[in-house]
CSV table of C-alpha atoms in Angstrom, one decimal:
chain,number,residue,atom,x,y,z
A,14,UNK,CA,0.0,0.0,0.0
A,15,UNK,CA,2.9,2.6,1.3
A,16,UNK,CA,4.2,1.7,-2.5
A,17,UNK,CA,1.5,2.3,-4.2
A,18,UNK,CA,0.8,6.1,-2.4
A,19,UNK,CA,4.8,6.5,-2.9
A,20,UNK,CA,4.4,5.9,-6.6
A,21,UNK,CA,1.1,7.6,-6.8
A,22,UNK,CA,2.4,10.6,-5.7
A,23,UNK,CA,5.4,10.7,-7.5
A,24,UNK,CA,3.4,10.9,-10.5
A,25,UNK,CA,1.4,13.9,-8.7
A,26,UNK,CA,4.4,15.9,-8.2
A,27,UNK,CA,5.8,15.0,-11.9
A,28,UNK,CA,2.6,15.9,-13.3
A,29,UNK,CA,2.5,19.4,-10.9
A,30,UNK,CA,6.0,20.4,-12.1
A,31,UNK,CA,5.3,20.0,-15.5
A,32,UNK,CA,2.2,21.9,-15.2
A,33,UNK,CA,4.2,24.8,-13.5
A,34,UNK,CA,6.9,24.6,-16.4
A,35,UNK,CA,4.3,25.4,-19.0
A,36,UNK,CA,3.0,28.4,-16.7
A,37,UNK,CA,6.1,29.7,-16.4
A,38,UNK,CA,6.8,29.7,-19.7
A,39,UNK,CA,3.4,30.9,-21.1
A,40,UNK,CA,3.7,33.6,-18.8
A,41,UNK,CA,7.5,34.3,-20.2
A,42,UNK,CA,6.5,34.3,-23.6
A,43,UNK,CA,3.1,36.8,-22.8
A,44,UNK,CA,6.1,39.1,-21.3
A,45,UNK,CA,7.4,39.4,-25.0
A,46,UNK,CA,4.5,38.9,-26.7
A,47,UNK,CA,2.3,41.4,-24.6
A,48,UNK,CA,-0.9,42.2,-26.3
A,49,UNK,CA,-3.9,44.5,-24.5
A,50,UNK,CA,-6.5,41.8,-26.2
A,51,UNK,CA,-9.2,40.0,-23.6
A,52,UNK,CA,-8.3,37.1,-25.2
A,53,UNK,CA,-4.1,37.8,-24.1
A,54,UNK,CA,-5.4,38.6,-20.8
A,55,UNK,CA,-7.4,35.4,-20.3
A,56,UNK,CA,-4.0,33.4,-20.6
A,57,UNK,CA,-2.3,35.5,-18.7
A,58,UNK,CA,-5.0,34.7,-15.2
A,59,UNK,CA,-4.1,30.9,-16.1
A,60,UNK,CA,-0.5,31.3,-16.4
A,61,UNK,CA,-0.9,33.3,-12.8
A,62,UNK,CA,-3.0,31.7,-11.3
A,63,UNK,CA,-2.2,28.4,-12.1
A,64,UNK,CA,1.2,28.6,-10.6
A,65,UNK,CA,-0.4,30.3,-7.7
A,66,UNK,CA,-2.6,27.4,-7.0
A,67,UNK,CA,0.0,24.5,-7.4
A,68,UNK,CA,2.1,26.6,-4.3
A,69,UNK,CA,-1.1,26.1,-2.7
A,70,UNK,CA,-1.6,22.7,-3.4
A,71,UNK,CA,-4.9,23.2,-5.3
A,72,UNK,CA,-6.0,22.1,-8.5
A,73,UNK,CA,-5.5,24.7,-11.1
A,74,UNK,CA,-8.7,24.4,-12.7
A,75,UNK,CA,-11.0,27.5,-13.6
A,76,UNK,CA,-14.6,28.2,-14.1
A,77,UNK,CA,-16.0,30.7,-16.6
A,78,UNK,CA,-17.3,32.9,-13.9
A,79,UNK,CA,-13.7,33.2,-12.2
A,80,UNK,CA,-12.0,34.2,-15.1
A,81,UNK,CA,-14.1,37.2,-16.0
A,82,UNK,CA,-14.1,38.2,-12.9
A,83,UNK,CA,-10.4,38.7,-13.0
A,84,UNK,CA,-10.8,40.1,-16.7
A,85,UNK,CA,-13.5,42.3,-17.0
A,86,UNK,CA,-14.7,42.8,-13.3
A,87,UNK,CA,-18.3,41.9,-14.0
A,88,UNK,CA,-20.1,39.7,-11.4
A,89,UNK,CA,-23.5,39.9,-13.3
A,90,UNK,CA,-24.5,38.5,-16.7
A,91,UNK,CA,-23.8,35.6,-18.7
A,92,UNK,CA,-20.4,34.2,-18.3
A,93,UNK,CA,-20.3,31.0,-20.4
A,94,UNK,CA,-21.8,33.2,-23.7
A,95,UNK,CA,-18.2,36.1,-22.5
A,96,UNK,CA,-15.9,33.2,-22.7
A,97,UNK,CA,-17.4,31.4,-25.5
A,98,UNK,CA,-16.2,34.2,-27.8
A,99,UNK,CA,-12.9,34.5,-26.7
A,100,UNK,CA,-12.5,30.5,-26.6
A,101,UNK,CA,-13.4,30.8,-30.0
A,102,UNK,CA,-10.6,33.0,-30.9
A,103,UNK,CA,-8.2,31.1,-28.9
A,104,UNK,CA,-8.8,28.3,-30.6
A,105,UNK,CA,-8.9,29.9,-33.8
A,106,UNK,CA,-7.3,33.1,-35.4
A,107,UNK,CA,-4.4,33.0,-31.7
A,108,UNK,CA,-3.9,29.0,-32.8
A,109,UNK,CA,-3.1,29.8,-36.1
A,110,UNK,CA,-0.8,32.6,-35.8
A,111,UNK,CA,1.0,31.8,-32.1
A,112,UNK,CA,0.9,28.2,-31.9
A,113,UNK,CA,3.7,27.5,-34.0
A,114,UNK,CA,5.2,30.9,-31.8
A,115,UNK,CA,4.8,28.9,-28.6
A,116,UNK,CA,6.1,25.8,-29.6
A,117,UNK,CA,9.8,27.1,-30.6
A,118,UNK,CA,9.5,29.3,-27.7
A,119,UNK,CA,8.9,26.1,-25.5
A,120,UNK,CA,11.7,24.5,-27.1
A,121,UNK,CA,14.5,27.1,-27.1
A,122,UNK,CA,13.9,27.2,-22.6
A,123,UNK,CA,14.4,23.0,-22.9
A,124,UNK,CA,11.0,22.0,-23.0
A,125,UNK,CA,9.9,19.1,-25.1
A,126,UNK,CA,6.6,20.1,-23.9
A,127,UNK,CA,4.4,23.5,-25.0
A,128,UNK,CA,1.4,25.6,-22.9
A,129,UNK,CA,-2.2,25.4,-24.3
A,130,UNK,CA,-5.4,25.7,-23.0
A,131,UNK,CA,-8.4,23.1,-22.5
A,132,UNK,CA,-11.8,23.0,-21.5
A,133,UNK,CA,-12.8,20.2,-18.9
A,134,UNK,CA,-16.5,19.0,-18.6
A,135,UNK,CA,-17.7,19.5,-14.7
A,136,UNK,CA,-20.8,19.1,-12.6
A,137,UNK,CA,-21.6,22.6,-12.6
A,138,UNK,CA,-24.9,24.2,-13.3
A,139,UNK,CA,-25.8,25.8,-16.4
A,140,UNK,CA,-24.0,28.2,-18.1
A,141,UNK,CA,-21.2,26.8,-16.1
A,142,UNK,CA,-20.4,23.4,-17.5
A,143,UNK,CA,-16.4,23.1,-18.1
A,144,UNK,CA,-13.5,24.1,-16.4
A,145,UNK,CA,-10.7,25.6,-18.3
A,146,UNK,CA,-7.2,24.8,-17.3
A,147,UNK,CA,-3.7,24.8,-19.0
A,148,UNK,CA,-2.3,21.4,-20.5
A,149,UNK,CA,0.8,20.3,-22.1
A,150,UNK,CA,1.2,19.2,-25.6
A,151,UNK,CA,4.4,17.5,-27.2
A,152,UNK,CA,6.0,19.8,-29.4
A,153,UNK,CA,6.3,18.4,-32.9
A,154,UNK,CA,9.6,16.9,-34.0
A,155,UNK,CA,9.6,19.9,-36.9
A,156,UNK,CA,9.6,22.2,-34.1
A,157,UNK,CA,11.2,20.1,-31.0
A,158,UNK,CA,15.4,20.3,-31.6
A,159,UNK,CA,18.3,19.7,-30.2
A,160,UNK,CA,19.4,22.1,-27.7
A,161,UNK,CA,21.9,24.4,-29.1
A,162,UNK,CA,24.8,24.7,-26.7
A,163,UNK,CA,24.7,28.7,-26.9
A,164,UNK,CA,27.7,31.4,-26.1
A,165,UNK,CA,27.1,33.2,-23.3
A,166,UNK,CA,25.0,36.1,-23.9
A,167,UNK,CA,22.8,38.9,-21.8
A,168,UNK,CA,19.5,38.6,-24.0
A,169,UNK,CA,18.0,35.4,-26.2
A,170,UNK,CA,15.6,36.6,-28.9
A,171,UNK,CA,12.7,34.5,-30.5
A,172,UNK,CA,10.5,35.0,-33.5
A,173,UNK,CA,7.6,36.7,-32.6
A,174,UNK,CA,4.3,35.8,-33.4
A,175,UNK,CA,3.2,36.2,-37.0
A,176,UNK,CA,2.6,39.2,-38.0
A,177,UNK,CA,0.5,41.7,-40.5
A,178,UNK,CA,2.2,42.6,-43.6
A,179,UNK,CA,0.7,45.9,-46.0
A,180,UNK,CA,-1.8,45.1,-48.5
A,181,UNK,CA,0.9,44.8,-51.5
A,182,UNK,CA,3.5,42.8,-49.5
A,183,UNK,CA,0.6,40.2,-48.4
A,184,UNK,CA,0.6,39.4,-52.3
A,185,UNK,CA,4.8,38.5,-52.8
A,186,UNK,CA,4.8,36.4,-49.0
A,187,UNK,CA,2.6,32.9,-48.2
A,188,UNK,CA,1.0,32.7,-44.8
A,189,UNK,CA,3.7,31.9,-43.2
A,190,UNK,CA,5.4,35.4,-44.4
A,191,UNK,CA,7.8,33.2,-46.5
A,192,UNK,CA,8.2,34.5,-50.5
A,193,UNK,CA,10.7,31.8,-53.1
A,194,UNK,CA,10.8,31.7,-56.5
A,195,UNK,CA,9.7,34.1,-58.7
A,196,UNK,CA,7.8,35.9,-55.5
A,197,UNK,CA,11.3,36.7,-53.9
A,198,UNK,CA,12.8,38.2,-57.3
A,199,UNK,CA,10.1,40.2,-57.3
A,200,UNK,CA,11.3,41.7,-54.3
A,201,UNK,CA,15.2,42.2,-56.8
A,202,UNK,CA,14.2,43.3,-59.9
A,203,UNK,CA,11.7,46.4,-59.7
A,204,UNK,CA,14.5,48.0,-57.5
A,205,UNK,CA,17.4,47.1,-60.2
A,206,UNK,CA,15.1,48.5,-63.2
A,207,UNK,CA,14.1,51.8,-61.5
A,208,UNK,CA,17.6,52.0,-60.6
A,209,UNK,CA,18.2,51.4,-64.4
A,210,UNK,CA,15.5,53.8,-65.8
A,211,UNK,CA,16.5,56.6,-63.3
A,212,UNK,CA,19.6,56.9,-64.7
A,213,UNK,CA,19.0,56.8,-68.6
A,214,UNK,CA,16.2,60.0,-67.8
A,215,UNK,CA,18.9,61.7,-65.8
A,216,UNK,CA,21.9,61.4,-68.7
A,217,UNK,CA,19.1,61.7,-71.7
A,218,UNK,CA,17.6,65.5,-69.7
A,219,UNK,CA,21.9,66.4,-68.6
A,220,UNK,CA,22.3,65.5,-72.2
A,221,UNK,CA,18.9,67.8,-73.2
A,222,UNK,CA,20.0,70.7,-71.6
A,223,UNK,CA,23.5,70.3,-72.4
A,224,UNK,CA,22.5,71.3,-75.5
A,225,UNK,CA,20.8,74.5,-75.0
A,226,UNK,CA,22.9,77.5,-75.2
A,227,UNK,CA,19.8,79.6,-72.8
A,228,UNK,CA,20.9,80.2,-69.1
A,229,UNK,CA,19.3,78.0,-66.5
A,230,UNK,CA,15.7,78.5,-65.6
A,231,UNK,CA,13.8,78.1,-63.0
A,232,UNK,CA,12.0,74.9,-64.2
A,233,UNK,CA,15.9,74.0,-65.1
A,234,UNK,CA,16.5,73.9,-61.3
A,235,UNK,CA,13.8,72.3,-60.4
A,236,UNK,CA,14.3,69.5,-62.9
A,237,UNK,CA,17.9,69.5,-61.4
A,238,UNK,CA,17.1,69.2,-57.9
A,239,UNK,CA,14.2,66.5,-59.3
A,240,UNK,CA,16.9,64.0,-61.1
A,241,UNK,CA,19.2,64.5,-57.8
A,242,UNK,CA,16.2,63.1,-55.6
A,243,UNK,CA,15.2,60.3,-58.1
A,244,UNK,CA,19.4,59.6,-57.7
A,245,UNK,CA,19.3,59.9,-54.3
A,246,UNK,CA,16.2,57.1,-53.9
A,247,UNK,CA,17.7,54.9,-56.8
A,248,UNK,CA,21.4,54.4,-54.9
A,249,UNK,CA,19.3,53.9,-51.5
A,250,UNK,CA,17.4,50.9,-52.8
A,251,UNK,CA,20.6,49.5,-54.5
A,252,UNK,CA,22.4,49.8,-51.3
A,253,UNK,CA,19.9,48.4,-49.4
A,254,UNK,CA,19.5,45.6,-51.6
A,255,UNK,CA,23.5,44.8,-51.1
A,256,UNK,CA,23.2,45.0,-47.8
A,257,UNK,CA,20.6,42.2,-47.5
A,258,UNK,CA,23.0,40.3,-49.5
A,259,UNK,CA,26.1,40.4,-47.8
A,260,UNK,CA,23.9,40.7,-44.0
A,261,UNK,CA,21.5,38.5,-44.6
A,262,UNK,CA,18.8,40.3,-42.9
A,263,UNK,CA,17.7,44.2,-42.9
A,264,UNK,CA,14.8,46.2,-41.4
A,265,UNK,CA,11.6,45.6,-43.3
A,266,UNK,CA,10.8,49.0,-45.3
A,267,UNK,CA,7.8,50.7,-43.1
A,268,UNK,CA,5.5,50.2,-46.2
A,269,UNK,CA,5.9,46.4,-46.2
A,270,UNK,CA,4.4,46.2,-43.0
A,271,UNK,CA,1.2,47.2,-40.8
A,272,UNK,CA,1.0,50.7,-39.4
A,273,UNK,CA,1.2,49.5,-36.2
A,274,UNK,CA,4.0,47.0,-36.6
A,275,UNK,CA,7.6,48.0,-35.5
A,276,UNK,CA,11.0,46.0,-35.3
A,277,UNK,CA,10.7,43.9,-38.4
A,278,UNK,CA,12.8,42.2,-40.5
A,279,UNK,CA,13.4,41.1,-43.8
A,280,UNK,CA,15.9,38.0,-44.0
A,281,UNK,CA,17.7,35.7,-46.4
A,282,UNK,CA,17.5,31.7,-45.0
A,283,UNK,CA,17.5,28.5,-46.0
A,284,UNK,CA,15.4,26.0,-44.5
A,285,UNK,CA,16.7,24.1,-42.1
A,286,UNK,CA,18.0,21.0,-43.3
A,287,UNK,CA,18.1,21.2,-46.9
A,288,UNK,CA,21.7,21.0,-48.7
A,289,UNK,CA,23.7,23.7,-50.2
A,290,UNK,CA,22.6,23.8,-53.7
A,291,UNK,CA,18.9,24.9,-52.1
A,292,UNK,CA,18.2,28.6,-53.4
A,293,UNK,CA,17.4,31.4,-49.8
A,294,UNK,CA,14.6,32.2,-49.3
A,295,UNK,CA,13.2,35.8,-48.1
A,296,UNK,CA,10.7,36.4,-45.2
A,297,UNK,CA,9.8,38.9,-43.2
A,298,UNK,CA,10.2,38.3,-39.5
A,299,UNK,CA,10.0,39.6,-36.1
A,300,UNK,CA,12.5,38.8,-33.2
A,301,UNK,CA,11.6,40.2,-29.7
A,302,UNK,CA,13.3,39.2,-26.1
A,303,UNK,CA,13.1,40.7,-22.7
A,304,UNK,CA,15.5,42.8,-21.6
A,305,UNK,CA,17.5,41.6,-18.7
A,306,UNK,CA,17.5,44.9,-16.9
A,307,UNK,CA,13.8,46.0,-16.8
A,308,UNK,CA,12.0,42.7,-18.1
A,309,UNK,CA,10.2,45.4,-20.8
A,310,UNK,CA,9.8,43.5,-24.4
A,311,UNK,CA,13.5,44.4,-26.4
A,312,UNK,CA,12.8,44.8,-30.2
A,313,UNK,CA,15.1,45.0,-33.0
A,314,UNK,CA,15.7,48.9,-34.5
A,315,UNK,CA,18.8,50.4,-36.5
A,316,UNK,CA,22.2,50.9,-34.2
A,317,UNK,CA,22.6,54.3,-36.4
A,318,UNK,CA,24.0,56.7,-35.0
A,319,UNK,CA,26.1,54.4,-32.6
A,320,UNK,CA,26.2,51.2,-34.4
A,321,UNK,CA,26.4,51.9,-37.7
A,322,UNK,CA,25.3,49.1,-40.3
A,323,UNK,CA,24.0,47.0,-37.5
A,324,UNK,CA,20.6,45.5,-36.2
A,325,UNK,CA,20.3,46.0,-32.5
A,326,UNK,CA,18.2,45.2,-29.6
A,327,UNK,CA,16.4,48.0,-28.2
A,328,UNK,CA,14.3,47.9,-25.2
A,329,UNK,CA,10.7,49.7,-25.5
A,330,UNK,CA,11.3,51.5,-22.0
A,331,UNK,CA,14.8,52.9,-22.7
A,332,UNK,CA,15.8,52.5,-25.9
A,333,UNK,CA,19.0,54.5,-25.7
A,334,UNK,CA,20.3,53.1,-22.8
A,335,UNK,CA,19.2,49.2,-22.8
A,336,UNK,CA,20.4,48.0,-26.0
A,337,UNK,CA,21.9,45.2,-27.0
A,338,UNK,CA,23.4,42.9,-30.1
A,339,UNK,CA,22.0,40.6,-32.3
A,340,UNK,CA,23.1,37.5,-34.0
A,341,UNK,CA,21.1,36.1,-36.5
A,342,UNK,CA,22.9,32.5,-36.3
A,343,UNK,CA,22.6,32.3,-32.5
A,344,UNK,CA,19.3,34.6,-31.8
A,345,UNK,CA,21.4,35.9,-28.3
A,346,UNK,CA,23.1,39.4,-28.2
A,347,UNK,CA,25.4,41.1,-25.8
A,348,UNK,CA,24.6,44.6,-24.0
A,349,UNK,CA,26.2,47.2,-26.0
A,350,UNK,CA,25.5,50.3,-22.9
């Protein structure tokens, strides 16, 4: 009998400290992934309170009622119809984009494990019939590797969830915000041929008014100041376009992305595992951490004027002071202040 409660319990405290693992690490990756959304909020009580009720020794279960409460504030009304809606997001439009988020982010802390949430059918009375609790699923093996002995480092980033491109941009990148083929050298060439048809108009109108034996004009100058702009923009796009060659990975242009997006990043890869003769690919992608000093979310911004030609971390709080490096092969960085 004393065996039996010995082994029973053993598998009690197993299960508990798994349970807390994924708590503490949904609650790590909210910490980056922030959002003011009811539906963010929700798994942020479970991720709190469920580690809260395990150093209690209680079940970390949770009724409808419960979690509004801690949400919204209301005591009155419908609470299964509140929750129903945002379970329907959870386990829709959030599954889609984060899940695959949450799973590497599992992964890179040493988890072969990853947080989700689940409804559990209880005795309750109406409007109250499941209990909603946090639950560990295995990570896929397309997303569960090998940890990476890392270098030491002050910050570890992770790809953010997905995120929302501009109108155009949604055209050239898959769901997965991934462009190959003719879709990426779409990206290449409309930059080489306006570079190429800026400067035959500027020779052919030099050449034009070369030939004219009147003194400059005023619409002269302005065509003048015109042609040195176009140059300007032309020699800015080819630069940029060398620099995601030899880099690998630049700031996204603000018009490829949302209006409300900041920090992301257009890269050159190659899917992991594929052999050398496999063409890059380009995709547009968003690394966050948290920053070791504060804990606010670190995004990635131009090191200009300090750090010329390089992507560093910069944390939303003090972005002069808390910055950091990034390393595209490693995902870690350094603090640079």
């Amino acid at each position: 009998m004393d065996n039996n409660q010995n082994f029973t319990d053993s598998i009690t405290n197993n299960l508990d400290q798994e349970t807390a693992a994924i708590a503490q690490c949904l609650k790590d990756y909210l910490t980056v992934h922030w959002r003011t959304a009811q539906h963010y909020q929700i798994l942020r009580f479970l991720a709190d309170e469920t580690l809260q009720r395990l150093s209690e020794g209680k079940q970390p279960v949770f009724n409808y009622i419960a979690i509004r409460g801690a949400v919204t504030g209301e005591t009155e009304g419908d609470a299964s119809a509140w929750f129903g809606r945002h379970w329907k997001t959870l386990t829709g439009d959030f599954r889609q984009k984060c899940e695959e988020g949450i799973q590497k982010f599992a992964s890179d802390q040493g988890l072969t494990v990853y947080p989700w949430i689940d409804k559990r059918e209880s005795n309750g009375g109406a409007g109250n019939q499941a209990l909603i609790c946090l639950v560990a699923l295995p990570i896929p093996g397309s997303s569960a590797q090998a940890a990476k002995k890392l270098p030491e480092h002050d910050i570890h980033y992770i790809p953010a969830e997905k995120l929302k491109l501009s109108w155009w941009a949604r055209w050239l990148f898959d769901k997965n915000q991934v462009a190959e083929g003719w879709r990426k050298w779409m990206l290449v060439w409309p930059n080489l041929l306006w570079f190429g048809i800026v400067g035959l108009l500027s020779v052919f109108l030099l050449w034009a008014m070369s030939q004219s034996a009147a003194p400059l004009t005023t619409r002269d100058t302005i065509i003048l100041i015109y042609i040195g702009l176009l140059a300007w923009y032309a020699r800015y796009l080819v630069d940029r376009f060398c620099r995601l060659v030899d880099d690998r990975i630049v700031l996204a242009s603000d018009h490829m992305v949302g209006f409300k997006e900041f920090g992301v990043c257009l890269e050159l890869f190659k899917p992991e595992g594929s052999n050398a003769d496999t063409p890059k690919r380009a995709r547009m992608i968003k690394y966050a951490g948290t920053c070791p000093i504060c804990t606010a979310q670190v995004l990635l911004d131009k090191g200009e004027p300090d750090f010329p030609r390089r992507i560093v971390g910069r944390c939303q709080e003090s972005p002069r002071e808390h910055v950091f490096s990034f390393d595209r092969a490693t995902r870690t960085g350094h603090r640079l202040r």
